[in-house]
Amino acid sequence: MSIATAGTSLCRQAAVRSRRHVYHREDPMDARTAGRRYVYAFADGNKGQRELLGGKGANLAEMTRIGLPVPPGFIISTDACRDFLAGRETLPEGLWAQVSEHLDALEAASGRTFGGSEPLLVSVRSGAAFSMPGMMDTILNVGLNDRTLEHIARATQDERFAWDAYRRLLQLFGKVVMGVKGGAFEEELSKAVANAGVRDEIALGADHLRDLTATFKSVIRAHTGQEFPQEPRRQLRQAIEAVFRSWNGRRARDYRRHEGIDDDLGTAVNVQQMVFGNLGEDSGTGVAFTRNPSTGEPTPYGDWLPGAQGEDVVAGIRMTQKLDDLAGPFPQCHQHLTAVMDRLERHYRDMCDIEFTIERSRLFILQTRVGKRTAAAAVRMAVDMATEGLIDDREAVTRVTPRQLDQLLHPQFEPDADYSVLTRGLNASPGAATGHVRFTADDAEAAANKGEHVILVRPETSPDDLHGLIAAKGVLTSTGGLVSHAAVVARGMGKPAICGAADIDIDVARRVFTVGDVTVHEDDIISIDGTTGEVVVGEVPVRIPEPGPEFETLLGWADHFRALRVHANADTGEDAAVARGYGAEGIGLCRTEHMFLGDRLPIIQRVILADTQEEAVAALDELGRVQESDFADLLEPMDGLPVIVRLLDPPLHEFLPDLTELVIAEAKDELDDEGHQLLQAARHWQEFNPMLGTRGCRLGILKPDLYRMQVRSLMRAAVARKRAGGKPIVEIMIPLIVAAAEFRLLAGWVRAVADDVLAEAHVDLPYKVGTMVETPRAALTAGAIAADAEFFSFGTNDLTQMTFGFSRDDVQGRVMPRYLAEQLLPVDPFSSLDPEGVGRLIEIASREGRAARPDLEVGICGEHGGDPQSIRLCHELELDYVSCSPYRIPVARLAAAHAALRASRHDASA
Amino acid sequence: MSIATAGTSLCRQAAVRSRRHVYHREDPMDARTAGRRYVYAFADGNKGQRELLGGKGANLAEMTRIGLPVPPGFIISTDACRDFLAGRETLPEGLWAQVSEHLDALEAASGRTFGGSEPLLVSVRSGAAFSMPGMMDTILNVGLNDRTLEHIARATQDERFAWDAYRRLLQLFGKVVMGVKGGAFEEELSKAVANAGVRDEIALGADHLRDLTATFKSVIRAHTGQEFPQEPRRQLRQAIEAVFRSWNGRRARDYRRHEGIDDDLGTAVNVQQMVFGNLGEDSGTGVAFTRNPSTGEPTPYGDWLPGAQGEDVVAGIRMTQKLDDLAGPFPQCHQHLTAVMDRLERHYRDMCDIEFTIERSRLFILQTRVGKRTAAAAVRMAVDMATEGLIDDREAVTRVTPRQLDQLLHPQFEPDADYSVLTRGLNASPGAATGHVRFTADDAEAAANKGEHVILVRPETSPDDLHGLIAAKGVLTSTGGLVSHAAVVARGMGKPAICGAADIDIDVARRVFTVGDVTVHEDDIISIDGTTGEVVVGEVPVRIPEPGPEFETLLGWADHFRALRVHANADTGEDAAVARGYGAEGIGLCRTEHMFLGDRLPIIQRVILADTQEEAVAALDELGRVQESDFADLLEPMDGLPVIVRLLDPPLHEFLPDLTELVIAEAKDELDDEGHQLLQAARHWQEFNPMLGTRGCRLGILKPDLYRMQVRSLMRAAVARKRAGGKPIVEIMIPLIVAAAEFRLLAGWVRAVADDVLAEAHVDLPYKVGTMVETPRAALTAGAIAADAEFFSFGTNDLTQMTFGFSRDDVQGRVMPRYLAEQLLPVDPFSSLDPEGVGRLIEIASREGRAARPDLEVGICGEHGGDPQSIRLCHELELDYVSCSPYRIPVARLAAAHAALRASRHDASA
């Protein structure tokens, strides 16, 4: 006799019953009353009901509906979870009655009873609308107790199986439902294995396992002061409550924050009749994907184990077999499974991930969902499926997330590299890095100053560690979640980070960390991959993956749908060439001050230090010559596309040595004449708040020759390019404007110089003069400024700094992590544009600017230009373009397409 | 025969003629065509036409209209000036024809002709809508030439008079019209006096003066290469053009900027038949006021000189006689004048200032206007006139400007002090100061560091002199206008400044300055009064004037009309008491950090440096005790009025020694253990842009015990006060909020502590919790914040800093003076609220805040709260109150009344 009865027939009966005795949701009675419908039989739902039934439940219902072999069961809706949580964690009224009725139906249909002599066993699984793998809890074998155990043993004629099932229930129930902390059960299990003198737990016999259940019961008693509940309905009720509670577990909350999942959604609970893959050689269990989730190749892929339960496959203790090898021992099941997979992929129009169990030669599908895949696989599958006609190109574009595309462009471990994972933590900031271990920020800084690559390893980081984070190539912490200090700061800096790697035990004083019996010392080399959370001892080769041909195809489709243009922030010819290679449609921001660094520093210092007008002019001329050649380099790869050049923006002290160091040198009497000159200049240009001081156009007004030199160099480079047969399109951007009159004055200077150069050269070349809108006041007076300005570019970094009053350098280390942890801000506004404050200013400015000048060109530059959420906001605000770093261009192109497709869906559904 | 004919009859004729041959303004022809009416006879205008005819012209017309003895003439309108300036300084078409026709009328009526044997002589005077004393030009005796001179000499039988008149014309015409620079004429005049061996120019005889005219003609020839024009109509035409041009003179422009007068208004030109007070003993001239302009006493006051021209009275060369003494030699004229003055005061309902001339025993009124008066006189006159029934109290309130009231509250020279004015400059920043002269910023700083009071004397100042301006009690410059660096910075700091004292010759290298033959050395004591522009050698006693009883009366009336409440910014019991004395209706801002300075500094340092939680708690407790007593002191004088207390706002490093100094000490190995601790703390809390860093509520969130301590101390003080029978009303303000969730968290903490204190004490005491809106984002998300906040106080200093991206400390010295000089900003936004940017944010925030919470209390604190223009904006934005420093309270009360009266006038006229 089989434990599972025919799912479909049972489900049909249950569905009939449910229609008879369960109220409909439309019932006008109050939500907190018994009138609300909370429980749905599998046959009552479909895959469109993710929000109500959770993803797992909706898919179980869908598979049941289309006739696939699913063990029967029912779903407790997310409504119930929300009401449970809102009601101080008590089951909402009426819920238990509905569960009981569905249980009755399950019993009646199966001829089995909960706690009876033909005992019904069920699994209780969480299942939210969005996948949160491993974040919430599952309990198997509910319904087992001291009595039903005997019946199971008898029915299956497998005593070992029965005791093993019982000890698993005790273990899971003890941990998840009754809150037994730590490794208490695992410890006893290890002891039992040792006492029995066997290799592992699989080798434990029925007697050992019977003894272990007794031990586990006393563990529960010792830790909780309570007995394991023998009554199956009480087990079920507590298990349901525990799953609901797990929605608000720390890790689940952190995960949702990171993934942008709403905390109010809640989870559903799936109660399903158990089937067993570990009932001997004619049973088994496995996981299968309709396509290869790693490479995207269009052939099924999977692993299975004979005589095993699902968790054994995932746990990786036993060596799994390949899916193709199923055909040998289970030819019919293999054929059946292949048909099911084909059906599912066509039905879901996407790659599906399946859990199956073979119980005594009979195939059951326990779960399906649209399968997770690597970034590379996502791109390949999307393009393949569109080519196959399974989906259209619009759908293909939405199948790849910008974050996946970003991963493709970050360094990662060589896929072919041979390495073993020491441990895993939270993938807190993407990218991979290799370096020498250091345990304190000071040590990290000291090593980095010697040119070493360093990985900073700390229990957690604090603002005092900021210099260490700056010095390190990556960071690894043992505590802290996705919004911990280390995570937030690393993401802000674009460095790899793994946080909350709980298996790591760090001894800072002794400068070692251990994972199990592996010890890693200071200066040892480790590798971390912040995209996957993997920690590896030794060096793993790292590379930026080479995107396949599908990458270009997909982006080509994306370009079709997007409304936003995508420009690049680039200051050099090389960057411009990379950007164009990635599809940039122009340069949105060239920061000319970058041209004053390196070997040009002495020249700009001569400008600053000049005693006489002649000296200043000579130094400026020299600077102008080098800048002209820089501009020539920049214009060449962008031929035919607009190049927006920002005039000098930072304060002058940035081109001088650090004042404190000069002061120390002076105190030690170590300054020569030039040193004293530099000290005097550094004092002169020192400011309390340099970000809000004499910089940008303010400096341009105080030192008009600087801007004139820059405009002259740019226009000369453009003239030369045109004469050489090129098509330069230059736009000159004046930074930090606060008033229309200020812009008018400077734009006048700029146009005068530009026109002079053109007239002198007898070359006709249209150019634009516009401004960076980066002060709140520029946004608030944009209408007046647009009277003279031909374009606006929102400098969202500064605009965010001023709108919040946040100095990024100062708040990022100390304040931001706290603010995100306390949920005072939904997201770091330097990562994603703040819609309420900064976004509102952008909306005001672009609306009023365009009212004054209908053909005003409006875009954003700054790091938000590469952030998908910000790009969506820019699309909604109807900007003309976003500008981001060259390597973010593909991400921005895709995100812009997503934003447009999303908006058109909204329009269509409105 | 008299030079002047009966003005009234002439004017009547002229008026008749003008109606016949002058087009009306309503003529539909284009403004730049001959069709526009530019010229008005005196009898054609009235005092309501200031904008069109200028103040002087409108008053001449009014006096003519009501039958006062005004010499006849006509007015060229401000329209003509605007068209002249818009048309590249050419007389608009048709203007000259109109002038000629009016001249014809003047000739016909007087029987005199321009250039004829009975020659007509006229004055040509500027006259704008707003008085701009001495800022524009006047030319007298137009019509005199080599030929008419003879006729005049014959007709007056006074050859000396004729030559003197001629040399005056040459002198004025040469300077004003023909642009002869510098003291060329004065030099020749001095030579002539010396050659003649007489005491002064009055003693020069006809022959001397005849020679002088020849010399003056050659001066003109030498300096301009042109001859003095003999043709009277050409003289007139050039004189008119010169007056128009003088509208755009440098000083005039600066003056208008300072006074807030629109540059587009233009000046009118008054052409009036000359009368002469210097035709012997039966002639004379004088200036009279209908009340005493210095004290406000309600009796006429004036000076006159027998046998003199108007300029002689003003020039102060000859000893004038008192008005009462006119009755002796000119009894009829005196009686006539008294009647005229009485008539004028009743007609104008204000104190009038009159220029009169007696030509051969006949009284002429050459000009009248509402008279300038001292601040004290303004207050007394307003109250007296209202008491007399001449005006009502509403009018009385508008008669005193907030700036006048402010002057009454600034230090000024003792009115009774005996001092002689060395020289005068522009009154660039009000207040008086005395100190030792220093010529460089470094010297000033060094002396100030030794405790000396210093006056910084410089040709001009630059950003490099900022430390000197900070160190000095006042500043005196020889060049630069009202928007020069020194002027702007001094006003910003509230220090006295006199700028552009052109007579001062400064030799910085030798550390002396000279005025004429007076030499002032370094370290000598001088006194300056920035309210009047007076510079005095030696110490002049300075005091804040004691306002008379009218002061309180007037403010009482003002309180009647205003809608805004006026609160004070005060941190101590003494300040609170002063504020209440001046009529404060509460404390709008208590900056609690001020309680951490002085002898409390070591305690807050102990909090910062604490190694253990216990040490920190102990130090915080101590701080709490002293702060509780501070709060008790503050609440007492404000009993029954609201006291808004802001929790700690500045960054922690402000309570630590300067990092650079610590670093230097460390470099020199001079730090002890505590020094090293302080250095470490200073490094820890150092920030790149502290204004936008870890301060305000950010620090409150990172260090929750600090805010809890402050709230506990405040509530305990309030409890004690209530138990002592007082009526404390406390409102707790959380600074630097950027998000609703942030406020919610902190307000929760604050309320928890406050409620605890009250519960413990069994005292019921309502209190409010609100926020300072000082980040643009708080303003933009005010609706959400107001869900929890019970009041908003706009921190306009920070809001201005962030909206403009201006760090006040940094831009004030370097950027702001330039921006004001270039007119990139109409006004320093730290002095007067910027309506377009900051004002718009305030409007958004108060509107949306009140929509969310209709009883939201909304006000501003910060220095704008005492600025009349800002107060007007606050009234228009319908705020509930403004808060300013105690000494500004009266100014704010008056300004608030003006704002309300102005708005009600606007409503009435709409």
Coordinates of C-alpha atoms in Angstrom, one line a residue, chain B residues 530-750:
Chain B
G530 CA 28.7 103.4 10.9
T531 CA 25.2 104.8 11.2
T532 CA 26.2 108.3 10.1
G533 CA 29.6 107.6 8.4
E534 CA 31.4 109.9 10.8
V535 CA 35.1 109.4 11.6
V536 CA 36.5 111.1 14.7
V537 CA 40.0 111.2 16.1
G538 CA 40.1 110.2 19.7
E539 CA 37.5 108.5 21.8
V540 CA 33.9 109.5 21.6
P541 CA 31.6 108.2 24.3
V542 CA 29.3 105.6 22.8
R543 CA 26.0 104.5 24.1
I544 CA 22.8 102.6 23.2
P545 CA 20.3 105.4 23.3
E546 CA 17.5 105.3 25.8
P547 CA 14.3 105.3 23.8
G548 CA 11.7 108.0 24.9
P549 CA 8.2 107.3 25.9
E550 CA 7.0 107.6 22.3
F551 CA 9.0 104.4 21.5
E552 CA 6.7 102.3 23.7
T553 CA 3.6 104.1 22.4
L554 CA 4.5 103.4 18.8
L555 CA 5.3 99.8 19.4
G556 CA 2.0 99.4 21.2
W557 CA 0.2 100.7 18.2
A558 CA 2.3 98.4 16.0
D559 CA 1.3 95.3 18.0
H560 CA -2.2 96.2 17.2
F561 CA -1.7 95.7 13.5
R562 CA 0.7 92.8 13.2
A563 CA -0.4 89.2 12.7
L564 CA 3.0 87.6 13.4
R565 CA 4.0 86.9 16.9
V566 CA 7.5 87.9 17.9
H567 CA 9.7 85.4 19.8
A568 CA 13.3 85.8 21.0
N569 CA 16.3 83.6 20.5
A570 CA 17.8 83.3 24.0
D571 CA 19.9 80.8 25.8
T572 CA 20.2 82.4 29.2
G573 CA 17.9 83.8 31.9
E574 CA 19.4 87.3 31.3
D575 CA 18.7 87.2 27.6
A576 CA 15.2 86.0 28.2
A577 CA 14.6 88.8 30.7
V578 CA 15.9 91.4 28.2
A579 CA 13.7 89.9 25.5
R580 CA 10.6 90.0 27.6
G581 CA 11.4 93.6 28.4
Y582 CA 11.4 94.4 24.7
G583 CA 8.1 92.6 24.3
A584 CA 9.0 89.0 23.2
E585 CA 6.1 86.7 23.3
G586 CA 8.1 83.6 24.0
I587 CA 11.5 82.0 23.2
G588 CA 11.6 80.7 19.6
L589 CA 15.0 79.2 19.9
C590 CA 17.1 78.2 22.9
R591 CA 20.4 76.7 21.6
T592 CA 21.2 74.2 24.3
E593 CA 24.8 73.7 23.1
H594 CA 25.6 77.2 24.5
M595 CA 25.1 75.6 27.9
F596 CA 28.0 73.2 27.2
L597 CA 30.6 76.0 26.8
G598 CA 32.7 77.9 29.2
D599 CA 33.2 76.0 32.5
R600 CA 31.0 73.1 31.2
L601 CA 33.5 72.3 28.5
P602 CA 35.4 69.8 30.6
I603 CA 32.2 68.0 31.5
I604 CA 31.1 67.5 27.9
Q605 CA 34.7 66.5 27.1
R606 CA 34.4 63.8 29.8
V607 CA 31.3 62.6 28.1
I608 CA 33.1 62.3 24.8
L609 CA 36.3 60.8 26.2
A610 CA 34.6 58.3 28.6
D611 CA 36.2 54.9 28.3
T612 CA 33.4 53.1 30.1
Q613 CA 29.6 53.4 30.1
E614 CA 29.8 54.3 33.8
E615 CA 32.1 57.2 33.2
A616 CA 29.9 58.5 30.4
V617 CA 26.8 58.2 32.6
A618 CA 28.4 60.0 35.4
A619 CA 29.6 62.9 33.2
L620 CA 26.2 63.1 31.5
D621 CA 24.5 63.2 34.9
E622 CA 26.7 66.2 35.9
L623 CA 25.9 67.9 32.6
G624 CA 22.2 67.2 33.2
R625 CA 22.3 68.9 36.6
V626 CA 23.9 72.1 35.3
Q627 CA 21.6 72.2 32.4
E628 CA 18.6 71.8 34.6
S629 CA 19.5 74.9 36.5
D630 CA 20.1 76.7 33.2
F631 CA 16.6 75.7 32.1
A632 CA 15.2 76.9 35.3
D633 CA 16.8 80.3 34.8
L634 CA 15.4 80.4 31.3
L635 CA 11.9 79.5 32.1
E636 CA 11.5 82.0 34.9
P637 CA 11.4 85.2 33.0
M638 CA 9.3 83.6 30.3
D639 CA 6.6 82.4 32.6
G640 CA 3.3 81.8 30.8
L641 CA 5.0 82.1 27.4
P642 CA 6.2 79.3 25.2
V643 CA 9.9 78.4 25.4
I644 CA 11.2 76.3 22.4
V645 CA 14.3 74.4 23.3
R646 CA 16.4 72.9 20.6
L647 CA 18.2 69.7 21.5
L648 CA 22.0 69.6 20.9
D649 CA 22.8 70.6 17.3
P650 CA 26.5 71.1 16.6
P651 CA 29.0 68.3 15.9
L652 CA 30.9 67.0 18.8
H653 CA 34.3 68.2 17.6
E654 CA 33.1 71.7 18.5
F655 CA 33.6 70.7 22.1
L656 CA 37.1 69.5 21.5
P657 CA 40.4 71.5 20.9
D658 CA 41.3 72.4 17.4
L659 CA 42.7 69.3 15.6
T660 CA 45.4 71.2 13.8
E661 CA 46.7 72.6 17.1
L662 CA 46.7 69.2 18.7
V663 CA 48.5 67.8 15.6
I664 CA 51.2 70.5 15.9
A665 CA 51.6 69.9 19.6
E666 CA 52.0 66.2 18.9
A667 CA 54.5 66.9 16.2
K668 CA 56.5 68.9 18.7
D669 CA 56.1 66.1 21.3
E670 CA 54.2 68.4 23.6
L671 CA 51.1 66.3 24.3
D672 CA 50.4 64.7 27.7
D673 CA 48.1 61.7 28.2
E674 CA 45.0 63.8 28.2
G675 CA 46.3 65.6 25.1
H676 CA 46.7 62.3 23.3
Q677 CA 43.2 61.3 24.3
L678 CA 41.8 64.6 23.0
L679 CA 43.7 64.2 19.8
Q680 CA 42.3 60.8 19.3
A681 CA 38.8 62.1 19.9
A682 CA 39.3 65.1 17.7
R683 CA 40.5 62.7 14.9
H684 CA 37.5 60.5 15.5
W685 CA 35.0 63.3 15.2
Q686 CA 36.8 65.2 12.5
E687 CA 34.7 65.7 9.4
F688 CA 35.2 66.9 5.9
N689 CA 32.1 69.1 5.9
P690 CA 31.0 69.2 9.5
M691 CA 27.9 71.3 8.7
L692 CA 26.5 68.4 6.8
G693 CA 28.0 65.7 9.0
T694 CA 27.3 64.0 12.3
R695 CA 25.3 66.7 14.1
G696 CA 21.8 67.5 15.2
C697 CA 19.5 64.6 15.4
R698 CA 22.1 62.4 13.7
L699 CA 24.2 62.7 16.8
G700 CA 21.0 62.3 18.9
I701 CA 20.5 59.0 17.2
L702 CA 24.1 57.8 17.6
K703 CA 24.2 59.0 21.2
P704 CA 20.7 58.6 22.6
D705 CA 21.7 59.4 26.1
L706 CA 22.6 62.9 25.3
Y707 CA 19.1 63.8 24.1
R708 CA 17.5 61.9 26.9
M709 CA 19.6 63.8 29.4
Q710 CA 18.6 67.1 27.9
V711 CA 14.9 66.3 27.8
R712 CA 15.1 65.1 31.4
S713 CA 16.8 68.3 32.6
L714 CA 14.3 70.5 30.8
M715 CA 11.3 68.6 32.1
R716 CA 12.6 68.6 35.6
A717 CA 13.2 72.3 35.5
A718 CA 9.6 72.7 34.2
V719 CA 8.2 70.5 37.0
A720 CA 10.1 72.6 39.6
R721 CA 8.8 75.8 38.1
K722 CA 5.2 74.5 38.1
R723 CA 5.6 73.4 41.7
A724 CA 6.8 76.8 42.6
G725 CA 3.6 78.3 41.2
G726 CA 4.9 79.2 37.8
K727 CA 3.4 78.5 34.4
P728 CA 6.1 76.9 32.3
I729 CA 5.2 76.1 28.6
V730 CA 7.9 74.0 27.0
E731 CA 8.3 72.9 23.4
I732 CA 11.1 70.5 22.5
M733 CA 12.6 70.9 19.1
I734 CA 14.6 68.2 17.3
P735 CA 17.1 69.7 14.8
L736 CA 18.2 68.6 11.3
I737 CA 15.5 66.2 10.5
V738 CA 15.5 64.8 7.0
A739 CA 12.8 62.1 7.1
A740 CA 9.5 61.4 8.8
A741 CA 10.7 58.1 10.2
E742 CA 13.7 59.8 11.8
F743 CA 11.5 62.3 13.6
R744 CA 9.1 59.6 14.7
L745 CA 11.9 57.6 16.3
L746 CA 13.3 60.6 18.2
A747 CA 10.0 62.1 19.1
G748 CA 9.1 58.7 20.6
W749 CA 12.3 58.8 22.8
V750 CA 11.7 62.4 23.8

